[in-house]
């Protein structure tokens, strides 16, 4: 009997992890996340603290293995070793699984000390939010696949991000899972079903209203061209291909000029050498942006002349005079752009890119040609809502994201990265224009609706309209106030447990 129960617990935990993972790209079965946690809750609610922890760890591990499978080919490409890639990926999958384990453990505690399913449900949702926030920032952060991101296509549902960020959407998902569970397992549980349906209906009605308000929202319409060069990762920093890359960029500039865009958005590290140090590359950059004729924002590595190197994005006016603004990347990817705890770990690991260690930037400069006011995030900066907020508070009327996702090949990763931009658009109520070297690139309006997007691993130039606005949303002004409220509720409930 005991063995049968163990097998059942394993099966239910695995089912929860699988269902949750399938809610994300590329499967995009986003509706599954609303019931995905029910099998795991069936284990937690009848198990010990230890069993709940272990089953949560299993569910979280499976969720991350399926969702982040692309770590293996990406790491193998950079290390040349499947063994190292598998070991590193497993370590990260287990680490991320620990958040599920911790949540399961605390829900098990709540089950023991709180008699009310309503209180348990709020406790579970608040704890999930707190753990997602921790995962966003702890140890430099790894906020891939926060469960709220699975709803990027469910445009009406994600409008709450304007007030609570992606964490508010995650809160709704967990609390509805809790209500559905109590409905299924309670003989008089229809009230929990009605509560879940009421939460969903209210969110959709409110979301429909906000979506309609911010559809085509802005003061003035501009046109944008987005360039997706699709430079192979193994060619990108090989000097043997430098001339070919620069030639292709000039070709794209001629194509863009025929579109007559107001803004041209190019990807991260578009240029294959350091600006302004490399004279050939800088001269070509000025010629490219002059040919394209619009206001250009273009990524390139930057050497400041003091021995420091940065991942940067530059603004160029179409006058051929050189760059007019620069943003230095604020958040660097560990082992991708620098080695953390360098004195210790540099003896064992190097950076995955061929440019060496980058220095962290601190600015949130706005790029402008006196008509367009853009805040440009570089690659993983769009993981972190506070960076986009800072740009908006500094006067950005449109946001851009410049990335190189060729590291990930044709996997789910470029899609998972792109959908974070949908939430940054809704949170700040700004149009978001995304240029990725190999895709996904696109234009997203302030409502979160994706106007146009590309595929991956292909050359593309797309164009479309966007609107600017100087509206400051609740989230822009107040940040993660919702997370703080959840933390206060949790503290109150934990004190209650201690008193009892």
mmCIF file of N, CA, C and O in Angstrom, residues 1-13 43 46 51 55 58:
data_model
loop_
_atom_site.group_PDB
_atom_site.id
_atom_site.type_symbol
_atom_site.label_atom_id
_atom_site.label_comp_id
_atom_site.label_asym_id
_atom_site.label_seq_id
_atom_site.Cartn_x
_atom_site.Cartn_y
_atom_site.Cartn_z
ATOM 1 N N UNK A 1 0.827 -1.206 0.000
ATOM 2 C CA UNK A 1 0.000 0.000 0.000
ATOM 3 C C UNK A 1 0.866 1.264 0.000
ATOM 4 O O UNK A 1 0.611 2.214 -0.739
ATOM 5 N N UNK A 2 1.911 1.242 0.831
ATOM 6 C CA UNK A 2 2.793 2.409 0.919
ATOM 7 C C UNK A 2 3.486 2.652 -0.417
ATOM 8 O O UNK A 2 3.628 3.805 -0.861
ATOM 9 N N UNK A 3 3.941 1.573 -1.079
ATOM 10 C CA UNK A 3 4.622 1.695 -2.370
ATOM 11 C C UNK A 3 3.667 2.247 -3.420
ATOM 12 O O UNK A 3 4.047 3.090 -4.251
ATOM 13 N N UNK A 4 2.418 1.778 -3.371
ATOM 14 C CA UNK A 4 1.419 2.248 -4.321
ATOM 15 C C UNK A 4 1.188 3.750 -4.150
ATOM 16 O O UNK A 4 1.040 4.490 -5.128
ATOM 17 N N UNK A 5 1.164 4.183 -2.889
ATOM 18 C CA UNK A 5 0.958 5.612 -2.615
ATOM 19 C C UNK A 5 2.135 6.440 -3.101
ATOM 20 O O UNK A 5 1.953 7.547 -3.629
ATOM 21 N N UNK A 6 3.341 5.940 -2.938
ATOM 22 C CA UNK A 6 4.533 6.638 -3.432
ATOM 23 C C UNK A 6 4.460 6.804 -4.940
ATOM 24 O O UNK A 6 4.728 7.888 -5.486
ATOM 25 N N UNK A 7 4.094 5.712 -5.617
ATOM 26 C CA UNK A 7 3.976 5.772 -7.077
ATOM 27 C C UNK A 7 2.914 6.786 -7.503
ATOM 28 O O UNK A 7 3.099 7.528 -8.485
ATOM 29 N N UNK A 8 1.808 6.814 -6.758
ATOM 30 C CA UNK A 8 0.751 7.763 -7.071
ATOM 31 C C UNK A 8 1.222 9.195 -6.865
ATOM 32 O O UNK A 8 0.941 10.084 -7.690
ATOM 33 N N UNK A 9 1.950 9.440 -5.790
ATOM 34 C CA UNK A 9 2.488 10.775 -5.532
ATOM 35 C C UNK A 9 3.438 11.221 -6.638
ATOM 36 O O UNK A 9 3.411 12.378 -7.080
ATOM 37 N N UNK A 10 4.281 10.302 -7.074
ATOM 38 C CA UNK A 10 5.229 10.611 -8.152
ATOM 39 C C UNK A 10 4.474 10.942 -9.431
ATOM 40 O O UNK A 10 4.793 11.919 -10.135
ATOM 41 N N UNK A 11 3.460 10.137 -9.748
ATOM 42 C CA UNK A 11 2.688 10.353 -10.966
ATOM 43 C C UNK A 11 1.973 11.700 -10.935
ATOM 44 O O UNK A 11 2.007 12.455 -11.918
ATOM 45 N N UNK A 12 1.334 12.029 -9.823
ATOM 46 C CA UNK A 12 0.613 13.292 -9.710
ATOM 47 C C UNK A 12 1.558 14.483 -9.777
ATOM 48 O O UNK A 12 1.257 15.499 -10.421
ATOM 49 N N UNK A 13 2.702 14.373 -9.122
ATOM 50 C CA UNK A 13 3.689 15.467 -9.147
ATOM 51 C C UNK A 13 4.222 15.681 -10.552
ATOM 52 O O UNK A 13 4.356 16.832 -11.015
ATOM 53 N N UNK A 43 -1.434 15.842 -3.634
ATOM 54 C CA UNK A 43 -0.369 15.203 -2.851
ATOM 55 C C UNK A 43 -0.121 15.982 -1.562
ATOM 56 O O UNK A 43 -0.075 15.427 -0.461
ATOM 57 N N UNK A 46 -2.534 15.750 1.576
ATOM 58 C CA UNK A 46 -2.671 14.503 2.343
ATOM 59 C C UNK A 46 -1.310 13.910 2.711
ATOM 60 O O UNK A 46 -1.209 12.722 3.018
ATOM 61 N N UNK A 51 7.235 14.832 2.546
ATOM 62 C CA UNK A 51 6.722 14.334 1.268
ATOM 63 C C UNK A 51 6.290 15.485 0.376
ATOM 64 O O UNK A 51 6.531 15.475 -0.843
ATOM 65 N N UNK A 55 7.881 16.050 -3.288
ATOM 66 C CA UNK A 55 7.014 16.002 -4.460
ATOM 67 C C UNK A 55 6.985 17.351 -5.178
ATOM 68 O O UNK A 55 6.916 17.414 -6.408
ATOM 69 N N UNK A 58 10.117 17.432 -7.207
ATOM 70 C CA UNK A 58 9.974 16.620 -8.424
ATOM 71 C C UNK A 58 9.160 17.361 -9.474
ATOM 72 O O UNK A 58 9.549 17.412 -10.653
#
